[in-house]
């Protein structure tokens, strides 16, 4: 049984929470770069409030990724619920609760369609959800003619309160983010469903042979993803007071960047909720800092893309690379192996996967 100091050391190691240390480095960097504007309580609130919706979108891709499924339609689903909620409120005169219910029903339909195409028709999830996103975008254009929907109904209570109500400067979307992370964390880490979901992502064939209903799990993850990204669209419409046909577009890259960075934290090699939240705040702090430091407009995209590349390298190679280096070092001092021998340990391990 490991001692308490050993467990604490492992918990606080760079390997386990490296993103937290990088996050602190970013805070120090921008505190020096922009000392008058960055190191303030207002900046903390800005990072939390400004990245809550991004966090919801990032969390929406965690369950599918845990089952090794991509959902690239989340940004389009977010845009869809944003414009549908605004359309029903402004153009049809429906009440806010009815409008939200109809918009979320549309998100549910998107999730079911994605699941049918991917799970039942066996179309690759990357291609299938991208195609679904294109169909959603055509529907959005038909409803909005590529123009934002605005109206006083979107600025009035109770709809405006969904995102604009705050306590001490912290708005409700931050609470939604924490609740969503808590639910996903509990399901993935403390239920049989979560264990089966990870097993599906690691090795679907082996999980199926053990009696895991992998298709059902993948179906449910795609539906969950659509519902959570759809809810993010409703929150977005409430926060800005309009329904934007491009509401979700800026969030797709950052969502996957946060999910992959999160897979290197806390539960290394596994997509997880709290690691994703840490990554969202890391990315949000960097982008906020770049804005306060009056950097070039392209700097934010450069920062997000760079973080995603580093995360992919870490999740794809952090397990295999040390083993490869050790084996190669051993071969320098060991007799040559007969031809045809294989070294299973030197094979790369996919992101989030385990060796068979």
Short mmCIF file of C-alpha atoms in Angstrom, two decimals, residues 7 28 36 77 106 119 158 196 201 203 253 294 331:
data_model
loop_
_atom_site.label_atom_id
_atom_site.label_comp_id
_atom_site.label_asym_id
_atom_site.label_seq_id
_atom_site.Cartn_x
_atom_site.Cartn_y
_atom_site.Cartn_z
CA UNK A 7 0.24 9.49 -3.44
CA UNK A 28 2.74 34.68 -14.79
CA UNK A 36 -2.12 46.87 -15.57
CA UNK A 77 -25.95 21.83 -33.56
CA UNK A 106 -34.21 19.55 -32.83
CA UNK A 119 -23.96 3.05 -35.59
CA UNK A 158 -36.87 35.01 -18.04
CA UNK A 196 -17.94 -0.08 -20.47
CA UNK A 201 -13.02 3.15 -26.80
CA UNK A 203 -10.86 -2.05 -27.81
CA UNK A 253 -11.39 23.73 -32.77
CA UNK A 294 -3.29 43.79 -27.64
CA UNK A 331 19.60 -2.93 -28.01
#
